[in-house]
Tab-separated table of C-alpha atoms in Angstrom:
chain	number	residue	atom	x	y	z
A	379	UNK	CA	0.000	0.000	0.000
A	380	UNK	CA	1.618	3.221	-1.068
A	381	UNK	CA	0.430	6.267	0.773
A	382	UNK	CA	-1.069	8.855	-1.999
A	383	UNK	CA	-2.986	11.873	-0.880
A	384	UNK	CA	-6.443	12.655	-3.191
A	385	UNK	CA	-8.425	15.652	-3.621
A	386	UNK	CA	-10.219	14.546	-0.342
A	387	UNK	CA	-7.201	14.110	1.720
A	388	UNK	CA	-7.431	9.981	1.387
A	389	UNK	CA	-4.016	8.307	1.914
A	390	UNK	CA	-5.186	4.419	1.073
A	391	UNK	CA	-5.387	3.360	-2.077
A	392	UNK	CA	-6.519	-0.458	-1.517
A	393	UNK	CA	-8.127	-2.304	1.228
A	394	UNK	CA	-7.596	-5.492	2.655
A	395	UNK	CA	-10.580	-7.750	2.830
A	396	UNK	CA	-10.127	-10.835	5.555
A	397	UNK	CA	-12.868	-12.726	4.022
A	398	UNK	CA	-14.645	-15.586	5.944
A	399	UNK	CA	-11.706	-17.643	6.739
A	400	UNK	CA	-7.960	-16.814	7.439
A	401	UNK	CA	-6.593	-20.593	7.577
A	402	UNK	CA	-5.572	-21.680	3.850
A	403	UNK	CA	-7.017	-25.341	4.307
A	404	UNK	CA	-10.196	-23.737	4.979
A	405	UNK	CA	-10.490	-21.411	1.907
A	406	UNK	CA	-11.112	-24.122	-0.588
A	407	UNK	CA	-14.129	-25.500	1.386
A	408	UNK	CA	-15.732	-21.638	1.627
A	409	UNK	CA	-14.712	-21.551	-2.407
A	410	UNK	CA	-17.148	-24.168	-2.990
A	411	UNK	CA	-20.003	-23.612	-0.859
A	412	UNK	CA	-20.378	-19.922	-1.761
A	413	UNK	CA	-19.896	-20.870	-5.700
A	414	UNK	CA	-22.508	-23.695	-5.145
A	415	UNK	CA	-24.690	-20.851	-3.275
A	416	UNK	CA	-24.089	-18.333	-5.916
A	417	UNK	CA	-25.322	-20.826	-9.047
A	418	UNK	CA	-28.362	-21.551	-6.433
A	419	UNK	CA	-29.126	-18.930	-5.945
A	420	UNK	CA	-28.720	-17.661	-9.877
A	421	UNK	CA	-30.371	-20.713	-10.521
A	422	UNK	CA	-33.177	-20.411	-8.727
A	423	UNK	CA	-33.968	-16.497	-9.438
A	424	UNK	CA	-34.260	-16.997	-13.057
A	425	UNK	CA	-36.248	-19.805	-13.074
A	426	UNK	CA	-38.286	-17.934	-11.276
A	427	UNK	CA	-38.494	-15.047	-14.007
A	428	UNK	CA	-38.983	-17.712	-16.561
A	429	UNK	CA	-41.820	-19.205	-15.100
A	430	UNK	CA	-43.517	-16.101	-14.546
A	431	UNK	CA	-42.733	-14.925	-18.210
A	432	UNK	CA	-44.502	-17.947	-19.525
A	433	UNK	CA	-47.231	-18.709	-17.092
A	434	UNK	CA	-50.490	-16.005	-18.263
A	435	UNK	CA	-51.631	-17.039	-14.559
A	436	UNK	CA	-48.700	-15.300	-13.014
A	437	UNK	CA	-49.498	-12.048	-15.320
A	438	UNK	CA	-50.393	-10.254	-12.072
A	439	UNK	CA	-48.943	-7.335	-10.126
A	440	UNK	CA	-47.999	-9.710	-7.520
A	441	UNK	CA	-45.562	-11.545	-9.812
A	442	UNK	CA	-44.604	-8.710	-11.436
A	443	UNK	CA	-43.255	-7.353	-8.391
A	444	UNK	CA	-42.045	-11.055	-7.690
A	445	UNK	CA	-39.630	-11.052	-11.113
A	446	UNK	CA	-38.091	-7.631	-10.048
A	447	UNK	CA	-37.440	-9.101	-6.759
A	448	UNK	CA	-35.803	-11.801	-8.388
A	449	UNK	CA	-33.787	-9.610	-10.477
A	450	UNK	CA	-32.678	-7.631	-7.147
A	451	UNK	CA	-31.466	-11.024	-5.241
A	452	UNK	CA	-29.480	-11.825	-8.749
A	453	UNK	CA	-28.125	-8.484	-8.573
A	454	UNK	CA	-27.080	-8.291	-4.709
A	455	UNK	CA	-25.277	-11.716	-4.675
A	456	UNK	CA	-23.683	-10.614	-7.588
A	457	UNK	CA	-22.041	-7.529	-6.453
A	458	UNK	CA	-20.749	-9.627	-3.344
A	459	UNK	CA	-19.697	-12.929	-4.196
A	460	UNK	CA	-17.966	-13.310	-7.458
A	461	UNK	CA	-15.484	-10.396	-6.103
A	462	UNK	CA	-15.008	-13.036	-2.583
A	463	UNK	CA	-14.609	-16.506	-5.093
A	464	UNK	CA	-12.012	-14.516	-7.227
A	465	UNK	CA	-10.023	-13.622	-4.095
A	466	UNK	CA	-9.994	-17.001	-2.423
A	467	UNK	CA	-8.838	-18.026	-5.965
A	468	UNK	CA	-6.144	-15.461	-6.579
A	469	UNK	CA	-5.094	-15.062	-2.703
A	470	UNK	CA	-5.180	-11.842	-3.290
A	471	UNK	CA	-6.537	-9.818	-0.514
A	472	UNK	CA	-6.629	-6.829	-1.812
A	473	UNK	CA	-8.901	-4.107	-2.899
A	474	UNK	CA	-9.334	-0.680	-4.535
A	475	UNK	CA	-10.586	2.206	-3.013
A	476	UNK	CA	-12.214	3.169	-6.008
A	477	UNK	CA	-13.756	-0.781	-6.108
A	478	UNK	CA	-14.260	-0.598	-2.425
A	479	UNK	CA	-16.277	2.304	-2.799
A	480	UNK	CA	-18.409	0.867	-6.218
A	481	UNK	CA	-19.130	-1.949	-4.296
A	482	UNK	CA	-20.792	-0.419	-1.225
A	483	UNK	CA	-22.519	2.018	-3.754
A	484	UNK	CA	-24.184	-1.161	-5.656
A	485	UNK	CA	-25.159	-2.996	-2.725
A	486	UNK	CA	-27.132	0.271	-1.066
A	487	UNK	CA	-28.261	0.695	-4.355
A	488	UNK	CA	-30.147	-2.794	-4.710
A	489	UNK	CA	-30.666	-2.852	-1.181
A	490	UNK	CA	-32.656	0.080	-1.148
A	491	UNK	CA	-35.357	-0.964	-4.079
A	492	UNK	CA	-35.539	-4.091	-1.684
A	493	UNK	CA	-36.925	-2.133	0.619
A	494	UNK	CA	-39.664	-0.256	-1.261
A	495	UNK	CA	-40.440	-3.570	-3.646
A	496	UNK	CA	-41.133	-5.196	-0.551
A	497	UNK	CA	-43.282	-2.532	0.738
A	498	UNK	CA	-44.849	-2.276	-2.678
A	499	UNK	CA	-45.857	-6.063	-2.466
A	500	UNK	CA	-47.791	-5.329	1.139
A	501	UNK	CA	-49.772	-2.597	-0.610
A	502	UNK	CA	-50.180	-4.865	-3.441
A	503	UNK	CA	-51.496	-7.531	-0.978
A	504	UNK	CA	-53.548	-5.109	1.084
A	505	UNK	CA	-55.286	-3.532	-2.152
A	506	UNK	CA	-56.434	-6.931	-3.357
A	507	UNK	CA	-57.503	-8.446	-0.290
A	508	UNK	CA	-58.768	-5.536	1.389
A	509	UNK	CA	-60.128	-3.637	-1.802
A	510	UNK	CA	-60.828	-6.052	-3.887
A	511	UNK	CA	-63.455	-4.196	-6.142
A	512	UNK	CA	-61.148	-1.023	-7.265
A	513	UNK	CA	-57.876	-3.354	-7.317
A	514	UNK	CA	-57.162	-3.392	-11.179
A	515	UNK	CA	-57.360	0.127	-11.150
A	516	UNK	CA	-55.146	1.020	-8.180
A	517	UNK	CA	-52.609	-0.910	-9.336
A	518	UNK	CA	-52.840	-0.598	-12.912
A	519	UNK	CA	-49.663	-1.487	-15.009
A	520	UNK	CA	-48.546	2.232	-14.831
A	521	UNK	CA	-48.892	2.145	-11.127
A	522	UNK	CA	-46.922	-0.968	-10.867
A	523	UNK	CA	-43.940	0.594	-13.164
A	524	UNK	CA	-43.664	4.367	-10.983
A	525	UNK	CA	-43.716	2.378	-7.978
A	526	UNK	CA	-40.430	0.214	-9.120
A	527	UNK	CA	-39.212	3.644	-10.716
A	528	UNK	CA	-39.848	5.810	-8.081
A	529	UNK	CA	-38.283	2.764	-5.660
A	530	UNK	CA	-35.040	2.665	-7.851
A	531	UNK	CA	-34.862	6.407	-7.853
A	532	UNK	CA	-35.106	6.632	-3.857
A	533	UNK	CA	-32.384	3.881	-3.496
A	534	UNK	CA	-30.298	5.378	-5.875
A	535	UNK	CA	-30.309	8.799	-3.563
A	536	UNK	CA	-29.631	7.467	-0.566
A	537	UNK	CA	-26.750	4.933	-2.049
A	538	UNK	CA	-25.335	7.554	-4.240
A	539	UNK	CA	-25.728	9.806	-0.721
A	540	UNK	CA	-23.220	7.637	1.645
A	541	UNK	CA	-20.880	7.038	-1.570
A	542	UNK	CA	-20.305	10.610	-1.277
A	543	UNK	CA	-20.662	10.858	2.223
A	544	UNK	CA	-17.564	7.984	2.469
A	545	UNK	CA	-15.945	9.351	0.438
A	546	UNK	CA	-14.867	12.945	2.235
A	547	UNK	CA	-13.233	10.620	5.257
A	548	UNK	CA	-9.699	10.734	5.641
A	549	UNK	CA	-8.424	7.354	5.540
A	550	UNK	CA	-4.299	7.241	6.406
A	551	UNK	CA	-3.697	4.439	8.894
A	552	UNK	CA	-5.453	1.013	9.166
A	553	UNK	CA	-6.871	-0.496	5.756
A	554	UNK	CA	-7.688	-3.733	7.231
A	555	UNK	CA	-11.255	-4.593	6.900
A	556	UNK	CA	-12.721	-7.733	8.762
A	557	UNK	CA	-15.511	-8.697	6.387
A	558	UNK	CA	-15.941	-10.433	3.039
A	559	UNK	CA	-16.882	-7.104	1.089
A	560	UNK	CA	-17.039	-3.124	1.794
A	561	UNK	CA	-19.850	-1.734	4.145
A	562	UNK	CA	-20.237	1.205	5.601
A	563	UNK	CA	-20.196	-0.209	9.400
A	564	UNK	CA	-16.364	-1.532	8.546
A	565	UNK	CA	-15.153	2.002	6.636
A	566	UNK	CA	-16.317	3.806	9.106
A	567	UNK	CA	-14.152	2.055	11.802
A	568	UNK	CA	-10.930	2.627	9.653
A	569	UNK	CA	-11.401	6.654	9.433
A	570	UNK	CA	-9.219	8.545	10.426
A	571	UNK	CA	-11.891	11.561	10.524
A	572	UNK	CA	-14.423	11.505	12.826
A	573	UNK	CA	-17.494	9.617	11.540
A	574	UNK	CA	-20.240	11.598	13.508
A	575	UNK	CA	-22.158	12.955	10.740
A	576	UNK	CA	-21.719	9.970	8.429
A	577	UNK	CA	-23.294	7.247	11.491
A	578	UNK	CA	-26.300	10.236	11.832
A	579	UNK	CA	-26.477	9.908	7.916
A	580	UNK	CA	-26.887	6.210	8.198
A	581	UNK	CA	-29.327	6.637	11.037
A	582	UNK	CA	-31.268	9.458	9.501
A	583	UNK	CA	-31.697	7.725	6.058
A	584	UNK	CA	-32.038	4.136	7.767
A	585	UNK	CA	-34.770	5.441	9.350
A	586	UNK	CA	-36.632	7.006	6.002
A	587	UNK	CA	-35.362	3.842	4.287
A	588	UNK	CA	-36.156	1.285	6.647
A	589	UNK	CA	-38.372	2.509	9.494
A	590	UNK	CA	-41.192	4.105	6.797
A	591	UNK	CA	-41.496	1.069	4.638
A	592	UNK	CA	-41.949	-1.535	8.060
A	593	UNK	CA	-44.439	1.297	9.425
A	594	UNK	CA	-46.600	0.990	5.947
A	595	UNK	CA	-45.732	-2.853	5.800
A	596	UNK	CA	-46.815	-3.997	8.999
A	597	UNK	CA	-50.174	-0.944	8.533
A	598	UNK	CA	-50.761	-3.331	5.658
A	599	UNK	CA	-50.937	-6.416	7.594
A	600	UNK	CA	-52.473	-5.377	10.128
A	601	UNK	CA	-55.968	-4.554	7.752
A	602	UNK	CA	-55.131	-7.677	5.577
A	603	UNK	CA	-55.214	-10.184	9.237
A	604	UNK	CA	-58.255	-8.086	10.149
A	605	UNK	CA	-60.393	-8.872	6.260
A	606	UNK	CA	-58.748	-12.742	6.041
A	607	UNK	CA	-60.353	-13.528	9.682
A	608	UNK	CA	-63.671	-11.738	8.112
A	609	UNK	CA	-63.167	-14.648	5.123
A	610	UNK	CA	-66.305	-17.072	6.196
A	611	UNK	CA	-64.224	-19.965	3.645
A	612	UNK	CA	-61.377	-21.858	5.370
A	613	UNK	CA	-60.276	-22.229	2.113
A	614	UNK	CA	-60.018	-18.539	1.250
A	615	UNK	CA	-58.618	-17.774	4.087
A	616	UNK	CA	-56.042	-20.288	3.714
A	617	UNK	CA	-54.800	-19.281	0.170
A	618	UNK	CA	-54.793	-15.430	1.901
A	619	UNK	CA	-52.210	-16.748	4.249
A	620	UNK	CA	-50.132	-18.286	2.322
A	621	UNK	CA	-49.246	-15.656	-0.079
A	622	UNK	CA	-49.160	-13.408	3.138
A	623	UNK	CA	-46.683	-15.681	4.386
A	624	UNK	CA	-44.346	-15.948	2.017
A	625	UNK	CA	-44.005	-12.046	1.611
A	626	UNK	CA	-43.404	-11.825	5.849
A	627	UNK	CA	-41.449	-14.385	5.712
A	628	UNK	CA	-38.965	-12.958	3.272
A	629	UNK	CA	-39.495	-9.559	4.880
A	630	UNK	CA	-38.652	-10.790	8.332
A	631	UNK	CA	-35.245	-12.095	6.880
A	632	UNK	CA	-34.490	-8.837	4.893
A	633	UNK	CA	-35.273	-6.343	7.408
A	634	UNK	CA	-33.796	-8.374	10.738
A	635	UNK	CA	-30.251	-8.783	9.473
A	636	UNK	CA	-30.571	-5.080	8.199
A	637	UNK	CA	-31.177	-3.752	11.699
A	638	UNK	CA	-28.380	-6.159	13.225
A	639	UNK	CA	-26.132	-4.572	10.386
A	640	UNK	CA	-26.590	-0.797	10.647
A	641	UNK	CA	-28.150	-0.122	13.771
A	642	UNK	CA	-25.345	-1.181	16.199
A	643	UNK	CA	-22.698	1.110	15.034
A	644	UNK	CA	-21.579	1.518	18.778
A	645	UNK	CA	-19.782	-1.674	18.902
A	646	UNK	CA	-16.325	-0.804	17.680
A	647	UNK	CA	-14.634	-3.794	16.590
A	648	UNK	CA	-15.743	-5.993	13.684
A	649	UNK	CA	-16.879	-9.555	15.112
A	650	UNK	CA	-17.296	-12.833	13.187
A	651	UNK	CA	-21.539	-11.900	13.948
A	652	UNK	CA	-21.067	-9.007	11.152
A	653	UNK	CA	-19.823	-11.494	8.964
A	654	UNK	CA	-22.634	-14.028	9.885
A	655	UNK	CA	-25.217	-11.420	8.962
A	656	UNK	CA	-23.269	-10.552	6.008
A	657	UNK	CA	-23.799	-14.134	4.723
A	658	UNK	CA	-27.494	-14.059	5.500
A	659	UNK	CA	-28.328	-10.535	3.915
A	660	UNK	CA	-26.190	-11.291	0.759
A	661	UNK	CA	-25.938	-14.825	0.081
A	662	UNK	CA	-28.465	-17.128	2.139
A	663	UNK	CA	-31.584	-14.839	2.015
A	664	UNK	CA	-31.736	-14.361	-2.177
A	665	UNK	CA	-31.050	-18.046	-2.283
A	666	UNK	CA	-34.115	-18.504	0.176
A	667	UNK	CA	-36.499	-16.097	-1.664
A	668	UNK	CA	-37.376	-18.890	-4.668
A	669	UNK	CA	-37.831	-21.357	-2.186
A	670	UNK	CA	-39.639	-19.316	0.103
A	671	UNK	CA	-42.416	-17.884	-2.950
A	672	UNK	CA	-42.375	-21.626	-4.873
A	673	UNK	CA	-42.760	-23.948	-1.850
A	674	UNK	CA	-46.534	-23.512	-1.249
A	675	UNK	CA	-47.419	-21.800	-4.436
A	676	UNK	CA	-49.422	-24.374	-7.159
A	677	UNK	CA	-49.237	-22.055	-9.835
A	678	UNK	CA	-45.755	-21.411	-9.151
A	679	UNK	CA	-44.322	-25.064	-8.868
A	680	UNK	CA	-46.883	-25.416	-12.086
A	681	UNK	CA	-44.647	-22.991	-14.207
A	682	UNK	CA	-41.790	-24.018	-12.986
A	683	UNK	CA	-42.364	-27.650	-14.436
A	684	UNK	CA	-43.499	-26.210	-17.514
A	685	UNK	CA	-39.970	-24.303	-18.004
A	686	UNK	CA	-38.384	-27.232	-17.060
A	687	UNK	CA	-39.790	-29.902	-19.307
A	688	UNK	CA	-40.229	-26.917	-21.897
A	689	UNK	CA	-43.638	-26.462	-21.892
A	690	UNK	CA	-45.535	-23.346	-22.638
A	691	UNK	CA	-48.775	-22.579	-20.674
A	692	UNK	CA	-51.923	-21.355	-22.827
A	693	UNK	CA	-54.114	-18.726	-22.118
């Protein structure tokens, strides 16, 4: 590492990422699993666009939300693991700032239309349970598409917002970073500026980001428990829950390892639980998602056989 002083006073040039495991026996073991994980996962995700691309049953808002979730979990694993597997292949340790930087910018980026497709899905839920006779007009395919746009515009804000942010901290001593990839927890422990305004930043946003969509999530499910108990069929109200499910299910997953990860900023040292969580947001949670939506979904697992025996479905 060669000391070089920017514009904005930074003296590192590259990071070192520690990845999951130090010992050398161990690496090609973690090579592996995550590569098996990653294909999963890639797997998985795209089946799940194909079947709802050639299933007219799955021509719904729900599903349409469902394929750009799929597209999100494609795109999060992406920016994480491939950079890990070619490390633990090169032994290289090593980072750019510049990458360092790209990479936390990518993640907040998909990260953040998580968290509005997600809340987009609950309103999507409520509408159709709860108001079921002005549904195709509420969510109309033009309200579907400015609720994705407006939910990649917000992410790109605040991601494009802590880039910045990161990137007018000094950085001269330490470029050790105990983690598999770049986060802002781990930078902001390496400054050698103080970090005050940035950890508000992340609080501040974290709460607009975060804290709004589980307020309007939970509002949702709230009125969607109270019309499903109204449902006189045990039927009905059984096919309510179990879309219902699958949606909290995959929210409970997204939004608990996202609190563990940015809302304990006190804790100075990087532990082996940041890494943990790191593996759950990034790699075991858009592996999951598939599962999670296919598993007690007929018309789901019904597309999916069709795109794997290469079947198309008829209107």
């Amino acid at each position: 590492m060669e000391p070089e002083s920017g514009a904005n006073g930074t003296a590192v040039t590259e990071f070192i990422l520690l990845g999951l495991v130090e010992t050398p026996g161990l690496r090609p073991v973690v090579f592996v699993l995550f590569l098996f994980a990653y294909l999963v996962t890639i797997g998985g995700n795209l089946s799940i666009l194909a079947a709802i691309l050639v299933e007219p049953k799955l021509h719904t808002p729900m599903y349409f939300f469902l394929g750009n979730l799929s597209v999100l979990d494609i795109g999060c694993i992406t920016v994480t693991v491939p950079s890990m597997l070619g490390r633990l292949l090169s032994h290289k340790c090593t980072v750019p700032y510049a990458a360092c930087l790209s990479q936390l910018f990518f993640f907040h980026q998909l990260a953040g239309v998580d968290c509005f497709l997600l809340t987009a899905m609950a309103y999507d839920r409520f509408l159709a349970i709860c108001r079921p006779l002005t549904y195709s007009t509420r969510m109309s395919q033009t309200v579907q598409r400015i609720l994705v746009a407006v939910s990649w515009a917000c992410a790109f804000s605040n991601a494009l917002t802590h880039t910045v942010a990161i990137s007018t901290l000094n950085f001269c001593g330490p470029n050790v970073i105990n983690h598999f990839y770049c986060d802002l927890p781990q930078l902001f422990q390496l400054s050698c500026s103080s970090t005050q305004l940035n950890e508000l930043l992340l609080f501040g946003l974290g709460v607009l980001m975060a804290g709004a969509p589980v307020i309007l999530i939970v509002t949702s499910y709230i009125h969607v428990a109270a019309a499903v108990l109204r449902i006189r069929s045990s039927e009905g109200r059984k096919k309510a829950f179990s879309t219902c499910g699958s949606h909290l299910t995959v929210v409970g997953i997204f939004y608990g390892t996202g609190v563990f990860s940015y809302m304990r900023l006190g804790s100075v040292e990087a532990s082996d639980k940041d890494k943990g969580i790191g593996i759950l947001n990034t790699v075991i949670s858009p592996m999951l998602n598939p599962l999670i939506y296919s598993l007690r979904n007929p018309d789901v697992q019904g597309a999916l056989r069709r795109v794997l025996m290469g079947k198309r479905a008829f209107a």
